[in-house]
Structure formats: structure tokens, C-alpha cells
Amino acid sequence: MLRDSIKAETVTAMKAKDKERTAALRLISAKIKDRDIELRGKDAGDDDAMVIDVLQKMAKQRRESIQMYEEGGRTELAEQEKNELAVIEEFLPRQMSEEETKAAIEQIKADTGAEGMKDMGKVMGELKARHGTQLDMGRASGWVKELLS
């Protein structure tokens, strides 16, 4: 399980006295625990899928922060966010390339019979169901628009 490997990495980082890595791993664990509390009493479903969802949201937040810090000239804060992002990305599944994503969109388009923009929701839903953990849905939506128009 992904949760167990995060805990193991936290222990390893603490033993190595790697303060930055330990802090990032503890942040990940805290976010996962927050989601556990949110889902208490509800059917959580697949634990790894929930952890991956948390990690993807954290990665997206870090990318946005990095961009804002760099635009604001705060390179030291941008570096800290980049370090956290690197730790987060270690636990995410390999992301699909642009070519792989476009091929998957074309396949879904053929499978569902999607022809125009009116079918975008159907294509996006199927794309998320099949490949949600392997791609950035924000970027994918632009490619879906491009391929449906």
C-alpha cells in the first residue's frame, strides 16, 4: 500500500536526519489523515486511489505556488515548494505523456462515438475513469477540446 511506503520513507528520512524530506513526508501524512477524517463514516473505497488523489491535489498546489513565487521573485520559497513537489511526485504513478494522452482520448472518442463539444463531458468522464491517476485532468481537458473541435 502507498500509505505504508510513505510511513516507511518518513522513518528512513528521520533516521537519515533529512529535515526537509521528513517535513515534506509529514505534510503528506497529515493531508492523508485529514482526508481520512473527512471520509469517516463513508465508504472510502480503494485506499491507494484516495492517497493518489490527495497527492495529485498537493502536487497541483505546489506547481501553482512555484509559479506564483517565481513571478513574485521569491526564489527561496519556490525552491522549498520544488523540493516538496519532488517528494510528492515520488509516490505518484508515472504520468502519461502528451502523445499517450492524446491516443487515449482518440480511443475513448472512438469507443463512445463522441463527435463534437457536446460530448466533452462523456469523454472527460471516461478518461478520468480509465486514466485518472496517470494524468493531469486540467491539461487533458485542453487536449479533449482540441480533439473534439
mmCIF file of C-alpha atoms in Angstrom:
data_model
loop_
_atom_site.group_PDB
_atom_site.id
_atom_site.type_symbol
_atom_site.label_atom_id
_atom_site.label_comp_id
_atom_site.label_asym_id
_atom_site.label_seq_id
_atom_site.Cartn_x
_atom_site.Cartn_y
_atom_site.Cartn_z
ATOM 1 C CA MET A 1 0.000 0.000 0.000
ATOM 2 C CA LEU A 2 1.083 3.521 -0.778
ATOM 3 C CA ARG A 3 0.285 4.689 2.752
ATOM 4 C CA ASP A 4 2.739 2.142 4.203
ATOM 5 C CA SER A 5 5.546 3.159 1.852
ATOM 6 C CA ILE A 6 5.056 6.825 2.852
ATOM 7 C CA LYS A 7 5.338 5.852 6.531
ATOM 8 C CA ALA A 8 8.467 3.777 5.821
ATOM 9 C CA GLU A 9 10.062 6.642 3.890
ATOM 10 C CA THR A 10 9.277 9.009 6.775
ATOM 11 C CA VAL A 11 11.122 6.742 9.212
ATOM 12 C CA THR A 12 14.057 6.438 6.806
ATOM 13 C CA ALA A 13 14.251 10.219 6.363
ATOM 14 C CA MET A 14 14.112 10.763 10.126
ATOM 15 C CA LYS A 15 16.938 8.260 10.689
ATOM 16 C CA ALA A 16 18.988 9.992 7.990
ATOM 17 C CA LYS A 17 18.272 13.342 9.698
ATOM 18 C CA ASP A 18 16.988 14.769 6.401
ATOM 19 C CA LYS A 19 14.835 17.563 7.824
ATOM 20 C CA GLU A 20 13.379 18.841 4.530
ATOM 21 C CA ARG A 21 12.348 15.380 3.339
ATOM 22 C CA THR A 22 10.941 14.485 6.756
ATOM 23 C CA ALA A 23 8.892 17.684 6.806
ATOM 24 C CA ALA A 24 7.504 17.016 3.317
ATOM 25 C CA LEU A 25 6.618 13.412 4.192
ATOM 26 C CA ARG A 26 4.931 14.512 7.412
ATOM 27 C CA LEU A 27 2.937 17.056 5.402
ATOM 28 C CA ILE A 28 1.798 14.274 3.073
ATOM 29 C CA SER A 29 0.802 12.101 6.035
ATOM 30 C CA ALA A 30 -1.138 14.985 7.589
ATOM 31 C CA LYS A 31 -3.093 15.578 4.362
ATOM 32 C CA ILE A 32 -3.907 11.871 4.128
ATOM 33 C CA LYS A 33 -5.065 11.881 7.741
ATOM 34 C CA ASP A 34 -7.238 14.946 7.011
ATOM 35 C CA ARG A 35 -8.874 13.054 4.134
ATOM 36 C CA ASP A 36 -9.406 10.038 6.428
ATOM 37 C CA ILE A 37 -11.245 12.285 8.870
ATOM 38 C CA GLU A 38 -13.307 13.782 6.017
ATOM 39 C CA LEU A 39 -14.325 10.315 4.845
ATOM 40 C CA ARG A 40 -15.071 8.929 8.303
ATOM 41 C CA GLY A 41 -18.371 7.086 8.266
ATOM 42 C CA LYS A 42 -18.468 6.980 4.461
ATOM 43 C CA ASP A 43 -17.291 4.234 2.153
ATOM 44 C CA ALA A 44 -13.691 5.282 1.407
ATOM 45 C CA GLY A 45 -13.287 2.789 -1.435
ATOM 46 C CA ASP A 46 -9.775 1.983 -2.629
ATOM 47 C CA ASP A 47 -7.201 3.355 -0.180
ATOM 48 C CA ASP A 48 -4.419 3.755 -2.761
ATOM 49 C CA ALA A 49 -6.763 5.673 -5.083
ATOM 50 C CA MET A 50 -7.634 8.045 -2.238
ATOM 51 C CA VAL A 51 -3.948 8.567 -1.392
ATOM 52 C CA ILE A 52 -3.118 9.205 -5.065
ATOM 53 C CA ASP A 53 -5.956 11.747 -5.250
ATOM 54 C CA VAL A 54 -4.528 13.567 -2.203
ATOM 55 C CA LEU A 55 -1.030 13.509 -3.721
ATOM 56 C CA GLN A 56 -2.274 14.838 -7.077
ATOM 57 C CA LYS A 57 -4.017 17.757 -5.370
ATOM 58 C CA MET A 58 -0.905 18.509 -3.340
ATOM 59 C CA ALA A 59 1.256 18.407 -6.482
ATOM 60 C CA LYS A 60 -1.107 20.768 -8.298
ATOM 61 C CA GLN A 61 -0.990 23.203 -5.356
ATOM 62 C CA ARG A 62 2.811 23.084 -5.336
ATOM 63 C CA ARG A 63 3.036 23.789 -9.087
ATOM 64 C CA GLU A 64 0.747 26.798 -8.716
ATOM 65 C CA SER A 65 2.740 28.067 -5.724
ATOM 66 C CA ILE A 66 6.034 27.660 -7.570
ATOM 67 C CA GLN A 67 4.717 29.721 -10.464
ATOM 68 C CA MET A 68 3.413 32.461 -8.161
ATOM 69 C CA TYR A 69 6.624 32.595 -6.115
ATOM 70 C CA GLU A 70 8.791 32.788 -9.227
ATOM 71 C CA GLU A 71 6.642 35.584 -10.667
ATOM 72 C CA GLY A 72 6.936 37.398 -7.335
ATOM 73 C CA GLY A 73 10.714 36.999 -7.194
ATOM 74 C CA ARG A 74 10.631 34.730 -4.109
ATOM 75 C CA THR A 75 13.086 32.107 -5.338
ATOM 76 C CA GLU A 76 13.817 30.686 -1.855
ATOM 77 C CA LEU A 77 10.118 29.861 -1.345
ATOM 78 C CA ALA A 78 9.882 28.486 -4.890
ATOM 79 C CA GLU A 79 12.824 26.171 -4.140
ATOM 80 C CA GLN A 80 11.153 24.904 -0.976
ATOM 81 C CA GLU A 81 7.976 24.152 -2.962
ATOM 82 C CA LYS A 82 10.027 22.390 -5.661
ATOM 83 C CA ASN A 83 11.641 20.174 -3.017
ATOM 84 C CA GLU A 84 8.205 19.270 -1.609
ATOM 85 C CA LEU A 85 6.899 18.604 -5.139
ATOM 86 C CA ALA A 86 9.809 16.235 -5.833
ATOM 87 C CA VAL A 87 8.952 14.206 -2.717
ATOM 88 C CA ILE A 88 5.237 14.133 -3.605
ATOM 89 C CA GLU A 89 5.931 13.012 -7.172
ATOM 90 C CA GLU A 90 7.976 10.030 -5.915
ATOM 91 C CA PHE A 91 4.738 8.411 -4.758
ATOM 92 C CA LEU A 92 2.590 9.274 -7.786
ATOM 93 C CA PRO A 93 2.249 6.784 -10.636
ATOM 94 C CA ARG A 94 4.105 7.619 -13.847
ATOM 95 C CA GLN A 95 2.222 10.337 -15.683
ATOM 96 C CA MET A 96 1.136 9.791 -19.276
ATOM 97 C CA SER A 97 2.928 11.840 -21.933
ATOM 98 C CA GLU A 98 1.064 14.217 -24.239
ATOM 99 C CA GLU A 99 1.169 11.669 -27.058
ATOM 100 C CA GLU A 100 -0.112 8.850 -24.829
ATOM 101 C CA THR A 101 -2.894 11.077 -23.505
ATOM 102 C CA LYS A 102 -3.991 12.137 -26.985
ATOM 103 C CA ALA A 103 -4.005 8.500 -28.103
ATOM 104 C CA ALA A 104 -6.168 7.589 -25.084
ATOM 105 C CA ILE A 105 -8.547 10.459 -25.909
ATOM 106 C CA GLU A 106 -8.813 9.278 -29.515
ATOM 107 C CA GLN A 107 -9.557 5.733 -28.303
ATOM 108 C CA ILE A 108 -12.275 6.966 -25.932
ATOM 109 C CA LYS A 109 -13.664 9.171 -28.693
ATOM 110 C CA ALA A 110 -13.963 6.103 -30.937
ATOM 111 C CA ASP A 111 -15.386 3.910 -28.150
ATOM 112 C CA THR A 112 -18.071 6.403 -27.127
ATOM 113 C CA GLY A 113 -18.856 7.758 -30.586
ATOM 114 C CA ALA A 114 -18.099 11.316 -29.442
ATOM 115 C CA GLU A 115 -18.169 13.805 -32.288
ATOM 116 C CA GLY A 116 -18.295 17.353 -31.002
ATOM 117 C CA MET A 117 -18.031 19.617 -27.978
ATOM 118 C CA LYS A 118 -21.424 18.421 -26.739
ATOM 119 C CA ASP A 119 -19.757 15.078 -25.935
ATOM 120 C CA MET A 120 -16.882 16.586 -23.938
ATOM 121 C CA GLY A 121 -18.367 15.588 -20.575
ATOM 122 C CA LYS A 122 -18.773 11.994 -21.698
ATOM 123 C CA VAL A 123 -15.165 11.845 -22.948
ATOM 124 C CA MET A 124 -13.749 13.528 -19.823
ATOM 125 C CA GLY A 125 -15.686 11.176 -17.530
ATOM 126 C CA GLU A 126 -14.444 8.112 -19.348
ATOM 127 C CA LEU A 127 -10.874 9.492 -19.465
ATOM 128 C CA LYS A 128 -10.904 10.060 -15.703
ATOM 129 C CA ALA A 129 -12.353 6.581 -15.098
ATOM 130 C CA ARG A 130 -9.712 4.857 -17.238
ATOM 131 C CA HIS A 131 -6.607 7.008 -16.644
ATOM 132 C CA GLY A 132 -7.423 9.436 -13.793
ATOM 133 C CA THR A 133 -4.374 8.583 -11.699
ATOM 134 C CA GLN A 134 -1.959 8.822 -14.617
ATOM 135 C CA LEU A 135 -2.673 12.275 -15.983
ATOM 136 C CA ASP A 136 -3.338 15.885 -15.144
ATOM 137 C CA MET A 137 -7.028 16.345 -15.924
ATOM 138 C CA GLY A 138 -6.558 20.123 -16.320
ATOM 139 C CA ARG A 139 -4.133 19.687 -19.202
ATOM 140 C CA ALA A 140 -6.128 16.768 -20.590
ATOM 141 C CA SER A 141 -9.299 18.886 -20.868
ATOM 142 C CA GLY A 142 -7.482 21.248 -23.250
ATOM 143 C CA TRP A 143 -6.472 18.325 -25.434
ATOM 144 C CA VAL A 144 -10.011 16.922 -25.362
ATOM 145 C CA LYS A 145 -11.350 20.304 -26.547
ATOM 146 C CA GLU A 146 -8.726 20.403 -29.263
ATOM 147 C CA LEU A 147 -9.528 16.884 -30.486
ATOM 148 C CA LEU A 148 -13.308 17.335 -30.351
ATOM 149 C CA SER A 149 -13.454 20.635 -32.206
#
